[in-house]
Amino acid sequence: MSPRPAIASVLDGLVDMHVHSGPSPFPRRFDHVEAARDGARIGMRAMVAKSHHHNTQMDVLAMQGRLADVEAQVFGGIALNSTVGGLNVHAVRMTLRMGGKVVWFPTISSGRHLDCHPEDGAFPTTTVPLTLERIDIVDGEGALKPEAIEILDEIKEQQAVLNGGHMYPEYIKTLFEEAHERGLKRMAVSHPDFVIGADPALCRELIELGAFVEHEVGMYDPEGTQKWDPKNLLTWIETLGPEHTVLASDFGQKANPKPVDAWLRVGEALLDLGLPEKDLRRMVRDNPAYLLNLDA
C-alpha cells in the first residue's frame, strides 16, 4: 500500500456532504458503500449520498450489512424533484425519520436547472427513460406554497439540513428567509456559481440568514469534466470567509474521478495558493460536521 500523501493528514476527518454514488438512473462510478470505503484513504468521517431521483436513506439502510466494517458514517437524503412527487412532505417525513440528514429543494426539476439544460433537464443521460416535470416552490404571487412551508417545519423538527437545490437565486432567498423566520439552524446553498447563478452579494444575504455556502471541489479538479481554476475557488473563500464555507466533492459520476482523488488534488492546490491549513480543515471537517449535527 502506498503511503498517504501529506495533504491526506490535513483532510483527515473530512465530511463530504455531496457524493453522487449509486444506485442512480444516472451512470455512477460506484455505490455508497464503495464510496465510503474509498474515503478511508483520507480518513473520511462521514458522507451524504445524493440522488436527483430518489430518497437515498433507504439505500443506506439496505447497505448497513456491507457498511459494518466501514469507518465513515453514511447518510442519505432526498431531492424534491418530480420523481419523488416534488414538494412531497410525506416523502420528506419518511426520509428524515428513517435517519436521512439533508433535504435538497428542487434540483433537476427546478426552473433554473431546466433553463440551463433545456434539452433533457439533466446533466448526463439517464440509463432508463424517465419523465421530468418542473417544480416551483412559489405561487403566482411569489409566495411560498404551503407544502414548502410544511416541509421546512419537518426539517426543523428533525434537525436536518435545508439545501436550496438548483433553484433561481431569488427562490432560494425567499425559502431561506422563511426558514430563518421559522428557526431553522442548518442551511446550505450548493455551487452558487454553477447553474444557480448566485453572486457573492446574494450569498452574503443568505449567510446573514444562517446559511453556509457549499463549493464543490470536483469542479476544480483538473482531471474532472469542468476543470475550473482553483484560484476562483480561493477568491470565493476569501470573499465570504472560511467560517461560512463548506467544501464538498459533488463527484461519483461515471465520467469523473473518484471524490477522494479530487479532494487530494484540489486540497493541495488550495494550500499551494496560500490557503491556511486551519481554514481548509474548517471547511471540510468542522462546518459540515456542524450541519450534520455529528457532535450532538
PDB file of C-alpha atoms in Angstrom:
ATOM      1  CA  MET A   1       0.000   0.000   0.000  1.00  0.00           C
ATOM      2  CA  SER A   2       1.454   3.370  -1.000  1.00  0.00           C
ATOM      3  CA  PRO A   3       1.962   5.940   1.775  1.00  0.00           C
ATOM      4  CA  ARG A   4      -0.685   8.612   2.229  1.00  0.00           C
ATOM      5  CA  PRO A   5       0.255  11.993   0.743  1.00  0.00           C
ATOM      6  CA  ALA A   6       0.774  14.847   3.206  1.00  0.00           C
ATOM      7  CA  ILE A   7      -2.469  16.530   2.146  1.00  0.00           C
ATOM      8  CA  ALA A   8      -4.350  13.481   3.439  1.00  0.00           C
ATOM      9  CA  SER A   9      -3.402  14.368   7.015  1.00  0.00           C
ATOM     10  CA  VAL A  10      -4.897  17.836   6.531  1.00  0.00           C
ATOM     11  CA  LEU A  11      -8.101  16.308   5.175  1.00  0.00           C
ATOM     12  CA  ASP A  12      -8.343  13.702   7.956  1.00  0.00           C
ATOM     13  CA  GLY A  13     -11.823  13.743   9.486  1.00  0.00           C
ATOM     14  CA  LEU A  14     -13.377  15.176   6.329  1.00  0.00           C
ATOM     15  CA  VAL A  15     -17.167  15.206   5.942  1.00  0.00           C
ATOM     16  CA  ASP A  16     -18.392  15.128   2.327  1.00  0.00           C
ATOM     17  CA  MET A  17     -21.970  16.362   2.075  1.00  0.00           C
ATOM     18  CA  HIS A  18     -22.386  15.882  -1.677  1.00  0.00           C
ATOM     19  CA  VAL A  19     -21.464  12.443  -3.040  1.00  0.00           C
ATOM     20  CA  HIS A  20     -23.149  11.148  -6.191  1.00  0.00           C
ATOM     21  CA  SER A  21     -22.661   7.441  -5.560  1.00  0.00           C
ATOM     22  CA  GLY A  22     -25.161   4.862  -6.763  1.00  0.00           C
ATOM     23  CA  PRO A  23     -27.615   3.385  -7.369  1.00  0.00           C
ATOM     24  CA  SER A  24     -28.991   6.088  -9.651  1.00  0.00           C
ATOM     25  CA  PRO A  25     -30.640   6.448 -13.051  1.00  0.00           C
ATOM     26  CA  PHE A  26     -27.532   8.473 -13.927  1.00  0.00           C
ATOM     27  CA  PRO A  27     -24.382   6.393 -14.563  1.00  0.00           C
ATOM     28  CA  ARG A  28     -22.337   6.249 -11.352  1.00  0.00           C
ATOM     29  CA  ARG A  29     -18.750   5.238 -10.685  1.00  0.00           C
ATOM     30  CA  PHE A  30     -19.533   3.212  -7.565  1.00  0.00           C
ATOM     31  CA  ASP A  31     -22.175   2.622  -4.916  1.00  0.00           C
ATOM     32  CA  HIS A  32     -22.477   4.254  -1.494  1.00  0.00           C
ATOM     33  CA  VAL A  33     -20.508   1.549   0.303  1.00  0.00           C
ATOM     34  CA  GLU A  34     -17.639   1.660  -2.174  1.00  0.00           C
ATOM     35  CA  ALA A  35     -17.549   5.454  -1.928  1.00  0.00           C
ATOM     36  CA  ALA A  36     -17.413   5.322   1.870  1.00  0.00           C
ATOM     37  CA  ARG A  37     -14.750   2.626   1.855  1.00  0.00           C
ATOM     38  CA  ASP A  38     -12.582   4.628  -0.556  1.00  0.00           C
ATOM     39  CA  GLY A  39     -12.870   7.580   1.814  1.00  0.00           C
ATOM     40  CA  ALA A  40     -10.582   5.755   4.243  1.00  0.00           C
ATOM     41  CA  ARG A  41      -7.675   6.971   2.101  1.00  0.00           C
ATOM     42  CA  ILE A  42      -8.168  10.415   3.628  1.00  0.00           C
ATOM     43  CA  GLY A  43      -9.735   9.407   6.937  1.00  0.00           C
ATOM     44  CA  MET A  44     -13.224  10.480   5.885  1.00  0.00           C
ATOM     45  CA  ARG A  45     -15.528  10.748   8.893  1.00  0.00           C
ATOM     46  CA  ALA A  46     -18.883  10.905   7.122  1.00  0.00           C
ATOM     47  CA  MET A  47     -20.588  11.386   3.771  1.00  0.00           C
ATOM     48  CA  VAL A  48     -24.038  12.152   2.430  1.00  0.00           C
ATOM     49  CA  ALA A  49     -25.194  10.230  -0.637  1.00  0.00           C
ATOM     50  CA  LYS A  50     -27.195  12.376  -3.043  1.00  0.00           C
ATOM     51  CA  SER A  51     -29.506  11.316  -5.849  1.00  0.00           C
ATOM     52  CA  HIS A  52     -31.509  13.656  -8.054  1.00  0.00           C
ATOM     53  CA  HIS A  53     -34.157  10.959  -8.414  1.00  0.00           C
ATOM     54  CA  HIS A  54     -34.831   9.151  -5.145  1.00  0.00           C
ATOM     55  CA  ASN A  55     -34.528   9.005  -1.361  1.00  0.00           C
ATOM     56  CA  THR A  56     -31.022   7.680  -0.671  1.00  0.00           C
ATOM     57  CA  GLN A  57     -31.596   6.997   3.021  1.00  0.00           C
ATOM     58  CA  MET A  58     -33.334   3.748   2.162  1.00  0.00           C
ATOM     59  CA  ASP A  59     -30.309   2.750   0.054  1.00  0.00           C
ATOM     60  CA  VAL A  60     -28.068   3.384   3.050  1.00  0.00           C
ATOM     61  CA  LEU A  61     -30.239   1.309   5.359  1.00  0.00           C
ATOM     62  CA  ALA A  62     -30.301  -1.559   2.856  1.00  0.00           C
ATOM     63  CA  MET A  63     -26.485  -1.453   2.723  1.00  0.00           C
ATOM     64  CA  GLN A  64     -25.942  -1.497   6.503  1.00  0.00           C
ATOM     65  CA  GLY A  65     -24.526  -5.009   6.423  1.00  0.00           C
ATOM     66  CA  ARG A  66     -21.816  -4.018   3.959  1.00  0.00           C
ATOM     67  CA  LEU A  67     -21.192  -0.783   5.857  1.00  0.00           C
ATOM     68  CA  ALA A  68     -20.499  -2.586   9.133  1.00  0.00           C
ATOM     69  CA  ASP A  69     -16.735  -2.645   8.552  1.00  0.00           C
ATOM     70  CA  VAL A  70     -16.547   0.876   7.075  1.00  0.00           C
ATOM     71  CA  GLU A  71     -15.342   3.585   9.447  1.00  0.00           C
ATOM     72  CA  ALA A  72     -17.125   6.501   7.769  1.00  0.00           C
ATOM     73  CA  GLN A  73     -20.734   7.206   8.647  1.00  0.00           C
ATOM     74  CA  VAL A  74     -23.025   7.279   5.622  1.00  0.00           C
ATOM     75  CA  PHE A  75     -26.243   9.275   5.489  1.00  0.00           C
ATOM     76  CA  GLY A  76     -28.909   9.780   2.876  1.00  0.00           C
ATOM     77  CA  GLY A  77     -31.372  12.486   1.972  1.00  0.00           C
ATOM     78  CA  ILE A  78     -33.979  13.454  -0.574  1.00  0.00           C
ATOM     79  CA  ALA A  79     -34.067  15.877  -3.516  1.00  0.00           C
ATOM     80  CA  LEU A  80     -37.540  17.268  -4.165  1.00  0.00           C
ATOM     81  CA  ASN A  81     -37.768  16.592  -7.884  1.00  0.00           C
ATOM     82  CA  SER A  82     -40.701  15.191  -9.822  1.00  0.00           C
ATOM     83  CA  THR A  83     -39.598  11.567  -9.383  1.00  0.00           C
ATOM     84  CA  VAL A  84     -40.395  11.791  -5.644  1.00  0.00           C
ATOM     85  CA  GLY A  85     -43.542  13.849  -6.153  1.00  0.00           C
ATOM     86  CA  GLY A  86     -41.939  17.286  -5.904  1.00  0.00           C
ATOM     87  CA  LEU A  87     -42.831  19.156  -2.714  1.00  0.00           C
ATOM     88  CA  ASN A  88     -43.910  15.934  -1.038  1.00  0.00           C
ATOM     89  CA  VAL A  89     -43.888  16.331   2.731  1.00  0.00           C
ATOM     90  CA  HIS A  90     -44.779  12.661   3.185  1.00  0.00           C
ATOM     91  CA  ALA A  91     -41.620  11.584   1.352  1.00  0.00           C
ATOM     92  CA  VAL A  92     -39.563  14.104   3.335  1.00  0.00           C
ATOM     93  CA  ARG A  93     -41.030  12.908   6.612  1.00  0.00           C
ATOM     94  CA  MET A  94     -40.183   9.279   5.878  1.00  0.00           C
ATOM     95  CA  THR A  95     -36.655  10.122   4.715  1.00  0.00           C
ATOM     96  CA  LEU A  96     -35.783  12.146   7.797  1.00  0.00           C
ATOM     97  CA  ARG A  97     -37.493   9.897  10.329  1.00  0.00           C
ATOM     98  CA  MET A  98     -35.604   6.936   8.877  1.00  0.00           C
ATOM     99  CA  GLY A  99     -32.337   8.775   9.564  1.00  0.00           C
ATOM    100  CA  GLY A 100     -31.837  10.973   6.498  1.00  0.00           C
ATOM    101  CA  LYS A 101     -29.942  14.200   7.037  1.00  0.00           C
ATOM    102  CA  VAL A 102     -30.444  16.514   4.037  1.00  0.00           C
ATOM    103  CA  VAL A 103     -33.402  17.832   2.053  1.00  0.00           C
ATOM    104  CA  TRP A 104     -32.442  19.378  -1.261  1.00  0.00           C
ATOM    105  CA  PHE A 105     -35.181  21.544  -2.697  1.00  0.00           C
ATOM    106  CA  PRO A 106     -35.705  21.003  -6.464  1.00  0.00           C
ATOM    107  CA  THR A 107     -32.517  20.364  -8.408  1.00  0.00           C
ATOM    108  CA  ILE A 108     -33.067  18.929 -11.900  1.00  0.00           C
ATOM    109  CA  SER A 109     -36.789  19.801 -11.683  1.00  0.00           C
ATOM    110  CA  SER A 110     -36.165  23.451 -10.828  1.00  0.00           C
ATOM    111  CA  GLY A 111     -36.931  26.148 -13.366  1.00  0.00           C
ATOM    112  CA  ARG A 112     -33.373  27.415 -13.172  1.00  0.00           C
ATOM    113  CA  HIS A 113     -31.911  23.990 -13.960  1.00  0.00           C
ATOM    114  CA  LEU A 114     -34.314  23.492 -16.858  1.00  0.00           C
ATOM    115  CA  ASP A 115     -33.315  26.898 -18.232  1.00  0.00           C
ATOM    116  CA  CYS A 116     -29.683  25.783 -18.211  1.00  0.00           C
ATOM    117  CA  HIS A 117     -30.377  22.284 -19.564  1.00  0.00           C
ATOM    118  CA  PRO A 118     -33.463  22.609 -21.792  1.00  0.00           C
ATOM    119  CA  GLU A 119     -32.698  19.540 -23.896  1.00  0.00           C
ATOM    120  CA  ASP A 120     -33.490  16.987 -21.194  1.00  0.00           C
ATOM    121  CA  GLY A 121     -33.319  18.783 -17.871  1.00  0.00           C
ATOM    122  CA  ALA A 122     -30.355  16.753 -16.672  1.00  0.00           C
ATOM    123  CA  PHE A 123     -26.578  16.502 -16.785  1.00  0.00           C
ATOM    124  CA  PRO A 124     -25.767  13.035 -18.166  1.00  0.00           C
ATOM    125  CA  THR A 125     -28.270  10.828 -19.950  1.00  0.00           C
ATOM    126  CA  THR A 126     -30.260   8.525 -17.699  1.00  0.00           C
ATOM    127  CA  THR A 127     -29.820   4.784 -18.136  1.00  0.00           C
ATOM    128  CA  VAL A 128     -33.599   4.371 -18.361  1.00  0.00           C
ATOM    129  CA  PRO A 129     -36.191   6.702 -19.948  1.00  0.00           C
ATOM    130  CA  LEU A 130     -37.761   8.946 -17.304  1.00  0.00           C
ATOM    131  CA  THR A 131     -40.221  11.811 -17.234  1.00  0.00           C
ATOM    132  CA  LEU A 132     -39.314  15.133 -15.641  1.00  0.00           C
ATOM    133  CA  GLU A 133     -41.608  17.973 -14.625  1.00  0.00           C
ATOM    134  CA  ARG A 134     -40.822  21.462 -13.399  1.00  0.00           C
ATOM    135  CA  ILE A 135     -41.368  22.017  -9.679  1.00  0.00           C
ATOM    136  CA  ASP A 136     -41.806  25.559  -8.352  1.00  0.00           C
ATOM    137  CA  ILE A 137     -41.872  26.465  -4.664  1.00  0.00           C
ATOM    138  CA  VAL A 138     -43.809  29.737  -5.055  1.00  0.00           C
ATOM    139  CA  ASP A 139     -47.306  30.500  -6.286  1.00  0.00           C
ATOM    140  CA  GLY A 140     -48.346  33.032  -8.909  1.00  0.00           C
ATOM    141  CA  GLU A 141     -47.996  35.851  -6.385  1.00  0.00           C
ATOM    142  CA  GLY A 142     -44.439  34.869  -5.472  1.00  0.00           C
ATOM    143  CA  ALA A 143     -45.378  33.494  -2.052  1.00  0.00           C
ATOM    144  CA  LEU A 144     -44.080  30.167  -0.795  1.00  0.00           C
ATOM    145  CA  LYS A 145     -46.504  27.324  -1.358  1.00  0.00           C
ATOM    146  CA  PRO A 146     -47.998  25.825   1.831  1.00  0.00           C
ATOM    147  CA  GLU A 147     -46.370  22.465   1.154  1.00  0.00           C
ATOM    148  CA  ALA A 148     -42.923  24.123   1.062  1.00  0.00           C
ATOM    149  CA  ILE A 149     -43.582  25.648   4.479  1.00  0.00           C
ATOM    150  CA  GLU A 150     -44.764  22.303   5.830  1.00  0.00           C
ATOM    151  CA  ILE A 151     -41.513  20.735   4.628  1.00  0.00           C
ATOM    152  CA  LEU A 152     -39.494  23.451   6.385  1.00  0.00           C
ATOM    153  CA  ASP A 153     -41.243  22.618   9.644  1.00  0.00           C
ATOM    154  CA  GLU A 154     -40.411  18.934   9.242  1.00  0.00           C
ATOM    155  CA  ILE A 155     -36.753  19.761   8.540  1.00  0.00           C
ATOM    156  CA  LYS A 156     -36.635  21.884  11.684  1.00  0.00           C
ATOM    157  CA  GLU A 157     -38.297  19.222  13.817  1.00  0.00           C
ATOM    158  CA  GLN A 158     -35.791  16.582  12.697  1.00  0.00           C
ATOM    159  CA  GLN A 159     -32.800  18.971  12.932  1.00  0.00           C
ATOM    160  CA  ALA A 160     -31.891  18.166   9.340  1.00  0.00           C
ATOM    161  CA  VAL A 161     -30.180  20.294   6.701  1.00  0.00           C
ATOM    162  CA  LEU A 162     -32.079  22.519   4.292  1.00  0.00           C
ATOM    163  CA  ASN A 163     -30.331  22.842   0.920  1.00  0.00           C
ATOM    164  CA  GLY A 164     -31.504  25.300  -1.740  1.00  0.00           C
ATOM    165  CA  GLY A 165     -31.092  22.841  -4.605  1.00  0.00           C
ATOM    166  CA  HIS A 166     -30.650  24.273  -8.111  1.00  0.00           C
ATOM    167  CA  MET A 167     -33.356  26.919  -7.900  1.00  0.00           C
ATOM    168  CA  TYR A 168     -33.366  30.536  -9.030  1.00  0.00           C
ATOM    169  CA  PRO A 169     -31.399  32.673  -6.542  1.00  0.00           C
ATOM    170  CA  GLU A 170     -34.478  34.698  -5.634  1.00  0.00           C
ATOM    171  CA  TYR A 171     -36.388  31.499  -4.824  1.00  0.00           C
ATOM    172  CA  ILE A 172     -33.575  30.307  -2.582  1.00  0.00           C
ATOM    173  CA  LYS A 173     -33.587  33.653  -0.791  1.00  0.00           C
ATOM    174  CA  THR A 174     -37.361  33.509  -0.298  1.00  0.00           C
ATOM    175  CA  LEU A 175     -37.076  29.963   1.046  1.00  0.00           C
ATOM    176  CA  PHE A 176     -34.209  30.761   3.398  1.00  0.00           C
ATOM    177  CA  GLU A 177     -35.933  33.887   4.711  1.00  0.00           C
ATOM    178  CA  GLU A 178     -38.925  31.771   5.684  1.00  0.00           C
ATOM    179  CA  ALA A 179     -36.638  29.100   7.131  1.00  0.00           C
ATOM    180  CA  HIS A 180     -34.853  31.728   9.217  1.00  0.00           C
ATOM    181  CA  GLU A 181     -38.172  33.083  10.485  1.00  0.00           C
ATOM    182  CA  ARG A 182     -39.201  29.569  11.472  1.00  0.00           C
ATOM    183  CA  GLY A 183     -35.972  28.956  13.374  1.00  0.00           C
ATOM    184  CA  LEU A 184     -34.092  26.560  11.095  1.00  0.00           C
ATOM    185  CA  LYS A 185     -30.421  26.424  12.071  1.00  0.00           C
ATOM    186  CA  ARG A 186     -28.819  24.287   9.365  1.00  0.00           C
ATOM    187  CA  MET A 187     -28.953  25.594   5.800  1.00  0.00           C
ATOM    188  CA  ALA A 188     -26.673  25.442   2.767  1.00  0.00           C
ATOM    189  CA  VAL A 189     -26.616  26.663  -0.806  1.00  0.00           C
ATOM    190  CA  SER A 190     -24.651  24.497  -3.242  1.00  0.00           C
ATOM    191  CA  HIS A 191     -22.352  25.697  -6.047  1.00  0.00           C
ATOM    192  CA  PRO A 192     -23.683  29.274  -6.291  1.00  0.00           C
ATOM    193  CA  ASP A 193     -21.635  29.869  -9.451  1.00  0.00           C
ATOM    194  CA  PHE A 194     -22.867  26.721 -11.231  1.00  0.00           C
ATOM    195  CA  VAL A 195     -26.437  26.556 -12.592  1.00  0.00           C
ATOM    196  CA  ILE A 196     -27.848  28.699  -9.763  1.00  0.00           C
ATOM    197  CA  GLY A 197     -26.068  31.960 -10.599  1.00  0.00           C
ATOM    198  CA  ALA A 198     -25.932  33.476  -7.110  1.00  0.00           C
ATOM    199  CA  ASP A 199     -23.305  36.213  -6.825  1.00  0.00           C
ATOM    200  CA  PRO A 200     -21.257  36.921  -3.674  1.00  0.00           C
ATOM    201  CA  ALA A 201     -23.581  39.755  -2.649  1.00  0.00           C
ATOM    202  CA  LEU A 202     -26.589  37.447  -2.590  1.00  0.00           C
ATOM    203  CA  CYS A 203     -24.558  34.763  -0.849  1.00  0.00           C
ATOM    204  CA  ARG A 204     -23.783  37.264   1.902  1.00  0.00           C
ATOM    205  CA  GLU A 205     -27.519  37.797   2.343  1.00  0.00           C
ATOM    206  CA  LEU A 206     -28.002  34.042   2.659  1.00  0.00           C
ATOM    207  CA  ILE A 207     -25.156  33.881   5.175  1.00  0.00           C
ATOM    208  CA  GLU A 208     -26.917  36.566   7.236  1.00  0.00           C
ATOM    209  CA  LEU A 209     -29.896  34.217   7.347  1.00  0.00           C
ATOM    210  CA  GLY A 210     -27.665  31.468   8.756  1.00  0.00           C
ATOM    211  CA  ALA A 211     -26.688  29.594   5.603  1.00  0.00           C
ATOM    212  CA  PHE A 212     -23.370  28.085   4.614  1.00  0.00           C
ATOM    213  CA  VAL A 213     -22.130  28.361   1.035  1.00  0.00           C
ATOM    214  CA  GLU A 214     -21.081  24.983  -0.344  1.00  0.00           C
ATOM    215  CA  HIS A 215     -18.484  24.826  -3.110  1.00  0.00           C
ATOM    216  CA  GLU A 216     -17.692  21.628  -4.972  1.00  0.00           C
ATOM    217  CA  VAL A 217     -14.026  20.650  -5.305  1.00  0.00           C
ATOM    218  CA  GLY A 218     -14.936  18.353  -8.185  1.00  0.00           C
ATOM    219  CA  MET A 219     -15.474  21.366 -10.406  1.00  0.00           C
ATOM    220  CA  TYR A 220     -11.896  22.470  -9.783  1.00  0.00           C
ATOM    221  CA  ASP A 221     -10.278  19.084 -10.358  1.00  0.00           C
ATOM    222  CA  PRO A 222      -8.018  19.170 -13.451  1.00  0.00           C
ATOM    223  CA  GLU A 223      -8.955  15.536 -14.101  1.00  0.00           C
ATOM    224  CA  GLY A 224     -12.709  16.233 -13.947  1.00  0.00           C
ATOM    225  CA  THR A 225     -15.092  17.438 -16.626  1.00  0.00           C
ATOM    226  CA  GLN A 226     -15.267  21.110 -15.526  1.00  0.00           C
ATOM    227  CA  LYS A 227     -11.580  21.891 -14.833  1.00  0.00           C
ATOM    228  CA  TRP A 228     -12.191  25.286 -13.231  1.00  0.00           C
ATOM    229  CA  ASP A 229      -9.243  27.292 -11.916  1.00  0.00           C
ATOM    230  CA  PRO A 230      -8.747  26.751  -8.136  1.00  0.00           C
ATOM    231  CA  LYS A 231      -7.835  30.444  -7.900  1.00  0.00           C
ATOM    232  CA  ASN A 232     -11.523  31.204  -8.415  1.00  0.00           C
ATOM    233  CA  LEU A 233     -12.421  28.947  -5.509  1.00  0.00           C
ATOM    234  CA  LEU A 234      -9.875  30.677  -3.297  1.00  0.00           C
ATOM    235  CA  THR A 235     -11.393  34.041  -4.242  1.00  0.00           C
ATOM    236  CA  TRP A 236     -14.826  32.840  -3.137  1.00  0.00           C
ATOM    237  CA  ILE A 237     -13.389  31.571   0.152  1.00  0.00           C
ATOM    238  CA  GLU A 238     -11.577  34.841   0.824  1.00  0.00           C
ATOM    239  CA  THR A 239     -14.649  36.886  -0.128  1.00  0.00           C
ATOM    240  CA  LEU A 240     -17.172  35.072   2.057  1.00  0.00           C
ATOM    241  CA  GLY A 241     -14.853  33.638   4.714  1.00  0.00           C
ATOM    242  CA  PRO A 242     -13.983  30.026   5.557  1.00  0.00           C
ATOM    243  CA  GLU A 243     -16.268  30.247   8.573  1.00  0.00           C
ATOM    244  CA  HIS A 244     -19.230  30.469   6.178  1.00  0.00           C
ATOM    245  CA  THR A 245     -17.969  27.987   3.576  1.00  0.00           C
ATOM    246  CA  VAL A 246     -18.330  24.230   3.180  1.00  0.00           C
ATOM    247  CA  LEU A 247     -16.363  22.222   0.644  1.00  0.00           C
ATOM    248  CA  ALA A 248     -17.862  19.058  -0.843  1.00  0.00           C
ATOM    249  CA  SER A 249     -16.926  16.846  -3.781  1.00  0.00           C
ATOM    250  CA  ASP A 250     -20.066  16.584  -5.976  1.00  0.00           C
ATOM    251  CA  PHE A 251     -18.358  13.544  -7.540  1.00  0.00           C
ATOM    252  CA  GLY A 252     -19.317   9.939  -8.074  1.00  0.00           C
ATOM    253  CA  GLN A 253     -20.337  10.268 -11.716  1.00  0.00           C
ATOM    254  CA  LYS A 254     -19.010   7.581 -14.025  1.00  0.00           C
ATOM    255  CA  ALA A 255     -17.255  10.170 -16.214  1.00  0.00           C
ATOM    256  CA  ASN A 256     -15.370  11.782 -13.312  1.00  0.00           C
ATOM    257  CA  PRO A 257     -12.559  10.685 -10.963  1.00  0.00           C
ATOM    258  CA  LYS A 258     -13.261   9.336  -7.500  1.00  0.00           C
ATOM    259  CA  PRO A 259     -14.114  12.007  -4.919  1.00  0.00           C
ATOM    260  CA  VAL A 260     -11.008  11.231  -2.839  1.00  0.00           C
ATOM    261  CA  ASP A 261      -8.710  11.933  -5.776  1.00  0.00           C
ATOM    262  CA  ALA A 262     -10.393  15.287  -6.357  1.00  0.00           C
ATOM    263  CA  TRP A 263     -10.013  16.105  -2.658  1.00  0.00           C
ATOM    264  CA  LEU A 264      -6.299  15.349  -2.790  1.00  0.00           C
ATOM    265  CA  ARG A 265      -5.633  17.380  -5.939  1.00  0.00           C
ATOM    266  CA  VAL A 266      -7.792  20.398  -5.172  1.00  0.00           C
ATOM    267  CA  GLY A 267      -6.924  20.466  -1.478  1.00  0.00           C
ATOM    268  CA  GLU A 268      -3.247  20.563  -2.336  1.00  0.00           C
ATOM    269  CA  ALA A 269      -3.849  23.241  -4.973  1.00  0.00           C
ATOM    270  CA  LEU A 270      -5.589  25.464  -2.420  1.00  0.00           C
ATOM    271  CA  LEU A 271      -2.723  25.091   0.054  1.00  0.00           C
ATOM    272  CA  ASP A 272      -0.227  25.860  -2.706  1.00  0.00           C
ATOM    273  CA  LEU A 273      -2.184  29.053  -3.412  1.00  0.00           C
ATOM    274  CA  GLY A 274      -1.737  30.116   0.209  1.00  0.00           C
ATOM    275  CA  LEU A 275      -4.887  28.902   1.948  1.00  0.00           C
ATOM    276  CA  PRO A 276      -4.027  28.178   5.606  1.00  0.00           C
ATOM    277  CA  GLU A 277      -4.376  24.533   6.644  1.00  0.00           C
ATOM    278  CA  LYS A 278      -6.675  25.517   9.518  1.00  0.00           C
ATOM    279  CA  ASP A 279      -9.091  27.143   7.082  1.00  0.00           C
ATOM    280  CA  LEU A 280      -9.148  24.073   4.848  1.00  0.00           C
ATOM    281  CA  ARG A 281      -9.832  21.865   7.862  1.00  0.00           C
ATOM    282  CA  ARG A 282     -12.652  24.119   8.975  1.00  0.00           C
ATOM    283  CA  MET A 283     -14.390  23.943   5.588  1.00  0.00           C
ATOM    284  CA  VAL A 284     -14.016  20.196   5.046  1.00  0.00           C
ATOM    285  CA  ARG A 285     -14.417  18.997   8.626  1.00  0.00           C
ATOM    286  CA  ASP A 286     -15.829  21.405  11.211  1.00  0.00           C
ATOM    287  CA  ASN A 287     -18.505  23.231   9.218  1.00  0.00           C
ATOM    288  CA  PRO A 288     -20.093  20.157   7.601  1.00  0.00           C
ATOM    289  CA  ALA A 289     -19.912  18.267  10.917  1.00  0.00           C
ATOM    290  CA  TYR A 290     -21.947  21.097  12.450  1.00  0.00           C
ATOM    291  CA  LEU A 291     -24.501  20.933   9.637  1.00  0.00           C
ATOM    292  CA  LEU A 292     -24.940  17.187  10.109  1.00  0.00           C
ATOM    293  CA  ASN A 293     -25.010  17.589  13.900  1.00  0.00           C
ATOM    294  CA  LEU A 294     -22.352  14.901  14.265  1.00  0.00           C
ATOM    295  CA  ASP A 295     -21.146  16.050  17.664  1.00  0.00           C
ATOM    296  CA  ALA A 296     -24.533  16.381  19.342  1.00  0.00           C
TER     297      ALA A 296
END
